[in-house]
Short mmCIF file of N, CA, C and O in Angstrom, two decimals:
data_model
loop_
_atom_site.label_atom_id
_atom_site.label_comp_id
_atom_site.label_asym_id
_atom_site.label_seq_id
_atom_site.Cartn_x
_atom_site.Cartn_y
_atom_site.Cartn_z
N ALA V 1 14.15 7.14 -1.84
CA ALA V 1 13.16 5.88 -1.70
C ALA V 1 12.54 6.03 -0.38
O ALA V 1 11.12 5.85 -0.30
N ALA V 2 12.93 6.72 1.02
CA ALA V 2 12.52 6.90 2.02
C ALA V 2 11.75 7.76 1.71
O ALA V 2 10.10 7.80 2.35
N ASP V 3 11.71 8.97 0.84
CA ASP V 3 10.81 9.70 1.17
C ASP V 3 9.82 10.17 0.22
O ASP V 3 8.96 9.78 0.85
N ILE V 4 9.82 8.92 -0.80
CA ILE V 4 8.97 8.62 -1.41
C ILE V 4 7.63 7.68 -0.65
O ILE V 4 6.77 7.90 -1.20
N ILE V 5 8.12 6.59 -0.21
CA ILE V 5 7.00 5.43 1.31
C ILE V 5 6.71 6.49 1.13
O ILE V 5 4.99 6.48 2.42
N ILE V 6 7.13 8.52 2.18
CA ILE V 6 6.51 8.81 3.72
C ILE V 6 5.20 9.58 2.78
O ILE V 6 4.23 9.36 3.19
N ARG V 7 5.56 10.06 2.18
CA ARG V 7 4.68 10.24 1.23
C ARG V 7 3.99 9.46 0.34
O ARG V 7 2.45 10.44 0.76
N ALA V 8 3.49 8.65 0.09
CA ALA V 8 2.81 7.56 -0.07
C ALA V 8 1.83 7.08 0.85
O ALA V 8 0.49 6.84 0.56
N LEU V 9 2.84 7.23 1.85
CA LEU V 9 2.13 7.12 3.56
C LEU V 9 1.00 7.69 3.48
O LEU V 9 0.13 7.63 3.58
N ILE V 10 1.19 8.96 3.53
CA ILE V 10 -0.02 9.68 3.87
C ILE V 10 -0.60 9.77 2.93
O ILE V 10 -2.32 10.13 3.40
N VAL V 11 -0.61 10.03 2.20
CA VAL V 11 -1.97 10.30 1.32
C VAL V 11 -2.43 8.46 1.29
O VAL V 11 -3.58 8.21 1.32
N LEU V 12 -2.10 7.29 1.65
CA LEU V 12 -2.66 6.11 1.62
C LEU V 12 -3.64 6.14 3.17
O LEU V 12 -4.62 5.74 2.60
N VAL V 13 -2.94 7.12 3.73
CA VAL V 13 -3.55 7.47 5.23
C VAL V 13 -4.73 8.03 4.92
O VAL V 13 -6.39 8.42 5.89
N GLY V 14 -4.62 9.25 4.25
CA GLY V 14 -5.62 9.97 4.89
C GLY V 14 -6.83 9.72 3.15
O GLY V 14 -8.13 9.74 3.73
N TRP V 15 -6.96 8.30 3.12
CA TRP V 15 -7.63 8.01 2.28
C TRP V 15 -8.70 7.22 2.91
O TRP V 15 -9.48 6.75 2.78
N LEU V 16 -7.71 6.33 3.95
CA LEU V 16 -8.04 5.10 4.74
C LEU V 16 -9.36 6.06 5.61
O LEU V 16 -10.08 5.38 6.55
N VAL V 17 -8.23 6.70 6.05
CA VAL V 17 -9.36 7.79 7.29
C VAL V 17 -11.05 8.33 6.56
O VAL V 17 -11.39 8.70 7.66
N SER V 18 -10.65 8.52 5.26
CA SER V 18 -11.91 9.58 4.19
C SER V 18 -12.74 8.67 4.39
O SER V 18 -13.44 9.14 3.64
N GLY V 19 -12.29 7.70 4.80
CA GLY V 19 -13.77 6.18 4.53
C GLY V 19 -14.13 5.81 3.21
O GLY V 19 -14.25 5.44 2.51
N ALA V 20 -13.00 5.04 3.27
CA ALA V 20 -12.19 4.94 1.47
C ALA V 20 -13.15 3.92 0.61
O ALA V 20 -12.89 3.54 0.09
N GLY V 21 -14.10 3.79 1.42
CA GLY V 21 -14.78 2.38 0.73
C GLY V 21 -14.80 1.21 0.88
O GLY V 21 -15.83 0.44 0.40
N VAL V 22 -13.69 0.91 1.23
CA VAL V 22 -13.21 -0.62 1.83
C VAL V 22 -12.76 -1.18 2.66
O VAL V 22 -12.67 -0.11 3.57
N ASP V 23 -13.21 -2.36 3.71
CA ASP V 23 -12.29 -2.01 4.75
C ASP V 23 -10.77 -2.58 5.00
O ASP V 23 -10.73 -3.78 4.66
N ALA V 24 -10.10 -1.77 5.35
CA ALA V 24 -8.80 -1.32 5.05
C ALA V 24 -8.42 -1.11 6.25
O ALA V 24 -8.34 0.18 6.58
N THR V 25 -6.94 -1.98 6.49
CA THR V 25 -6.22 -1.01 7.97
C THR V 25 -4.75 -1.22 7.47
O THR V 25 -4.19 -2.11 7.25
N LEU V 26 -3.64 -0.16 7.57
CA LEU V 26 -2.72 0.08 7.51
C LEU V 26 -2.18 -0.61 9.16
O LEU V 26 -2.20 -0.04 9.86
N ILE V 27 -1.62 -1.91 8.89
CA ILE V 27 -0.72 -2.92 9.46
C ILE V 27 0.37 -2.03 10.46
O ILE V 27 0.01 -2.12 11.79
N MET V 28 1.36 -2.28 9.44
CA MET V 28 2.88 -1.25 9.44
C MET V 28 3.55 -0.96 8.02
O MET V 28 2.82 -1.04 7.10
N HIS V 29 4.20 -0.57 8.79
CA HIS V 29 5.00 -0.03 7.43
C HIS V 29 6.79 -0.77 7.95
O HIS V 29 7.76 -0.33 9.41
N VAL V 30 7.59 -1.35 6.45
CA VAL V 30 8.89 -1.99 6.77
C VAL V 30 9.31 -1.70 6.61
O VAL V 30 8.54 -2.20 4.94
N HIS V 31 10.40 -0.67 6.51
CA HIS V 31 11.18 -0.38 5.06
C HIS V 31 11.17 -0.29 4.24
O HIS V 31 9.63 0.98 4.14
N ASP V 32 10.56 -1.16 3.04
CA ASP V 32 9.89 -0.39 1.33
C ASP V 32 8.93 -1.38 1.40
O ASP V 32 8.13 -1.24 0.03
N GLU V 33 8.16 -1.68 2.95
CA GLU V 33 6.14 -2.43 1.95
C GLU V 33 5.65 -1.82 3.16
O GLU V 33 5.81 -0.61 4.42
N LEU V 34 4.54 -1.78 2.73
CA LEU V 34 3.17 -1.49 4.03
C LEU V 34 2.47 -2.55 3.45
O LEU V 34 2.09 -2.94 2.94
N VAL V 35 2.04 -3.22 4.82
CA VAL V 35 1.17 -4.34 5.91
C VAL V 35 -0.12 -3.52 5.61
O VAL V 35 -0.99 -2.82 6.64
N PHE V 36 -0.85 -4.62 4.49
CA PHE V 36 -1.85 -3.84 4.79
C PHE V 36 -3.42 -5.05 5.65
O PHE V 36 -3.07 -6.30 4.82
N GLU V 37 -4.63 -4.98 6.90
CA GLU V 37 -5.07 -6.24 6.39
C GLU V 37 -6.79 -5.50 6.23
O GLU V 37 -7.05 -4.58 6.49
N VAL V 38 -7.09 -6.60 4.78
CA VAL V 38 -8.49 -6.17 4.13
C VAL V 38 -9.12 -7.22 4.32
O VAL V 38 -8.93 -8.22 4.32
N LEU V 39 -10.48 -6.55 4.64
CA LEU V 39 -11.62 -8.30 4.30
C LEU V 39 -11.43 -8.47 3.16
O LEU V 39 -11.20 -7.53 2.15
N ALA V 40 -11.49 -10.13 3.08
CA ALA V 40 -11.57 -10.46 1.82
C ALA V 40 -12.29 -9.82 0.44
O ALA V 40 -11.35 -9.70 -0.68
N ALA V 41 -13.64 -9.75 0.53
CA ALA V 41 -14.34 -9.01 -0.77
C ALA V 41 -13.47 -7.97 -0.40
O ALA V 41 -14.24 -7.14 -1.98
N ASP V 42 -12.86 -6.73 -0.20
CA ASP V 42 -12.55 -5.73 -0.79
C ASP V 42 -11.32 -5.90 -1.32
O ASP V 42 -10.40 -4.76 -1.71
N VAL V 43 -10.10 -7.33 -1.17
CA VAL V 43 -8.87 -6.90 -1.66
C VAL V 43 -8.25 -6.26 -2.74
O VAL V 43 -7.49 -5.96 -3.15
N ASP V 44 -9.71 -7.30 -4.01
CA ASP V 44 -9.53 -6.31 -5.42
C ASP V 44 -9.58 -4.68 -5.55
O ASP V 44 -8.60 -4.40 -5.94
N ALA V 45 -10.98 -3.98 -4.80
CA ALA V 45 -10.43 -3.08 -4.90
C ALA V 45 -9.58 -1.78 -3.62
O ALA V 45 -9.14 -0.92 -4.09
N ALA V 46 -8.84 -2.73 -3.16
CA ALA V 46 -8.57 -2.00 -2.04
C ALA V 46 -6.76 -2.15 -2.70
O ALA V 46 -6.13 -1.07 -2.68
N ARG V 47 -6.66 -3.16 -3.44
CA ARG V 47 -5.46 -2.72 -4.30
C ARG V 47 -5.12 -2.39 -5.56
O ARG V 47 -4.17 -1.81 -5.40
N ASP V 48 -5.95 -1.86 -5.85
CA ASP V 48 -5.81 -1.09 -7.12
C ASP V 48 -5.87 -0.31 -6.60
O ASP V 48 -5.02 0.86 -7.59
N THR V 49 -6.14 0.86 -5.69
CA THR V 49 -6.66 2.22 -4.87
C THR V 49 -5.51 1.89 -4.16
O THR V 49 -4.51 2.87 -4.51
N ILE V 50 -4.55 1.34 -3.47
CA ILE V 50 -3.03 1.63 -2.60
C ILE V 50 -1.51 1.68 -4.11
O ILE V 50 -1.29 2.42 -3.76
N VAL V 51 -2.26 0.66 -4.72
CA VAL V 51 -0.96 0.41 -6.24
C VAL V 51 -0.90 2.27 -6.91
O VAL V 51 -0.12 2.74 -7.10
N ALA V 52 -2.69 2.33 -7.17
CA ALA V 52 -2.76 3.51 -7.65
C ALA V 52 -1.58 4.81 -6.58
O ALA V 52 -0.95 5.89 -7.75
N ARG V 53 -1.95 4.79 -5.96
CA ARG V 53 -1.50 6.18 -4.82
C ARG V 53 -0.03 6.06 -4.87
O ARG V 53 0.55 7.03 -4.38
N MET V 54 0.24 4.74 -4.35
CA MET V 54 1.76 4.61 -3.84
C MET V 54 2.21 5.20 -5.38
O MET V 54 3.73 5.77 -5.44
N ASN V 55 2.06 4.33 -6.77
CA ASN V 55 2.56 4.91 -7.93
C ASN V 55 2.54 6.84 -8.36
O ASN V 55 3.66 7.12 -8.80
N GLY V 56 2.23 7.06 -7.67
CA GLY V 56 1.68 8.77 -7.74
C GLY V 56 2.60 9.47 -6.50
O GLY V 56 2.60 10.16 -5.79
N GLY V 57 3.54 8.64 -6.02
CA GLY V 57 4.31 8.79 -4.82
C GLY V 57 4.95 10.04 -5.17
O GLY V 57 5.61 10.73 -4.01
N ALA V 58 5.71 9.71 -6.10
CA ALA V 58 6.67 10.69 -6.85
C ALA V 58 6.62 11.22 -7.81
O ALA V 58 6.07 10.14 -9.43
N ASP V 59 6.74 12.38 -8.47
CA ASP V 59 7.07 12.35 -10.42
C ASP V 59 8.12 12.19 -10.44
O ASP V 59 8.35 12.98 -10.68
N LEU V 60 8.51 11.07 -11.31
CA LEU V 60 10.35 10.42 -11.57
C LEU V 60 10.12 9.97 -13.44
O LEU V 60 8.99 10.28 -13.39
N LYS V 61 10.80 10.50 -14.16
CA LYS V 61 10.88 10.57 -15.26
C LYS V 61 11.17 8.78 -15.56
O LYS V 61 10.57 8.59 -16.82
N VAL V 62 10.80 7.71 -14.74
CA VAL V 62 10.86 5.90 -14.60
C VAL V 62 9.68 5.63 -13.72
O VAL V 62 9.22 6.43 -12.87
N PRO V 63 9.21 4.92 -14.37
CA PRO V 63 7.78 4.63 -13.35
C PRO V 63 7.93 4.41 -12.25
O PRO V 63 9.57 3.01 -12.14
N LEU V 64 7.49 4.01 -11.36
CA LEU V 64 7.60 3.91 -10.03
C LEU V 64 6.99 2.16 -10.11
O LEU V 64 5.49 1.99 -10.13
N GLN V 65 7.62 1.19 -10.08
CA GLN V 65 7.82 -0.26 -9.40
C GLN V 65 6.56 -0.66 -8.11
O GLN V 65 7.27 -0.35 -6.85
N VAL V 66 5.05 -1.08 -8.15
CA VAL V 66 4.85 -1.62 -7.06
C VAL V 66 4.52 -3.05 -6.58
O VAL V 66 3.24 -3.37 -7.97
N ASP V 67 4.74 -3.66 -6.11
CA ASP V 67 4.47 -5.34 -6.28
C ASP V 67 2.99 -5.45 -4.77
O ASP V 67 3.99 -4.61 -3.58
N VAL V 68 2.43 -5.72 -5.36
CA VAL V 68 1.89 -6.23 -4.69
C VAL V 68 1.24 -7.95 -4.08
O VAL V 68 1.38 -8.76 -4.90
N GLY V 69 0.74 -8.45 -3.03
CA GLY V 69 1.45 -9.94 -2.38
C GLY V 69 -0.18 -10.31 -1.23
O GLY V 69 -0.04 -9.19 -0.87
N THR V 70 -0.62 -11.24 -1.57
CA THR V 70 -1.87 -11.01 -0.74
C THR V 70 -1.28 -12.89 -0.26
O THR V 70 -0.96 -13.43 -0.92
N GLY V 71 -2.18 -12.82 1.18
CA GLY V 71 -1.92 -13.68 1.93
C GLY V 71 -2.22 -13.85 3.53
O GLY V 71 -3.17 -12.81 4.54
N PRO V 72 -2.50 -15.30 3.81
CA PRO V 72 -3.82 -14.43 5.38
C PRO V 72 -1.94 -14.65 6.65
O PRO V 72 -3.08 -14.01 7.78
N ASN V 73 -1.13 -13.99 6.06
CA ASN V 73 0.48 -13.54 6.61
C ASN V 73 0.74 -13.44 6.22
O ASN V 73 1.08 -13.70 4.77
N TRP V 74 2.19 -12.27 6.36
CA TRP V 74 2.38 -11.51 6.13
C TRP V 74 3.70 -12.14 5.29
O TRP V 74 4.28 -11.81 4.02
N ASP V 75 4.33 -13.48 5.44
CA ASP V 75 5.26 -14.42 4.86
C ASP V 75 4.94 -14.81 4.29
O ASP V 75 5.40 -15.02 2.72
N GLU V 76 3.44 -15.28 3.74
CA GLU V 76 2.52 -16.16 2.64
C GLU V 76 2.43 -14.90 1.66
O GLU V 76 2.52 -15.16 0.57
N ALA V 77 2.47 -13.55 1.79
CA ALA V 77 1.45 -12.25 0.96
C ALA V 77 3.40 -12.54 0.44
O ALA V 77 3.10 -11.23 -0.70
N HIS V 78 4.24 -12.39 0.81
CA HIS V 78 5.46 -12.19 -0.07
C HIS V 78 5.80 -13.36 -1.40
O HIS V 78 6.27 -14.18 -1.94
#
């Protein structure tokens, strides 16, 4: 699981650095969670891209499950 999240992190940081087209910043990585700060107008676009890139973190026989929560702070996003 740690290797999968690191692979996803590498892809996501590359996406953000390349000028992602959305106003999003990776704030922190805690265990199996990534926390982003995203402009409200860009939440849907960022969510779709983040989920797609995290799902591609590993080629497995079973699909990876990526859950997304949003809110004004980390607690409310759970």
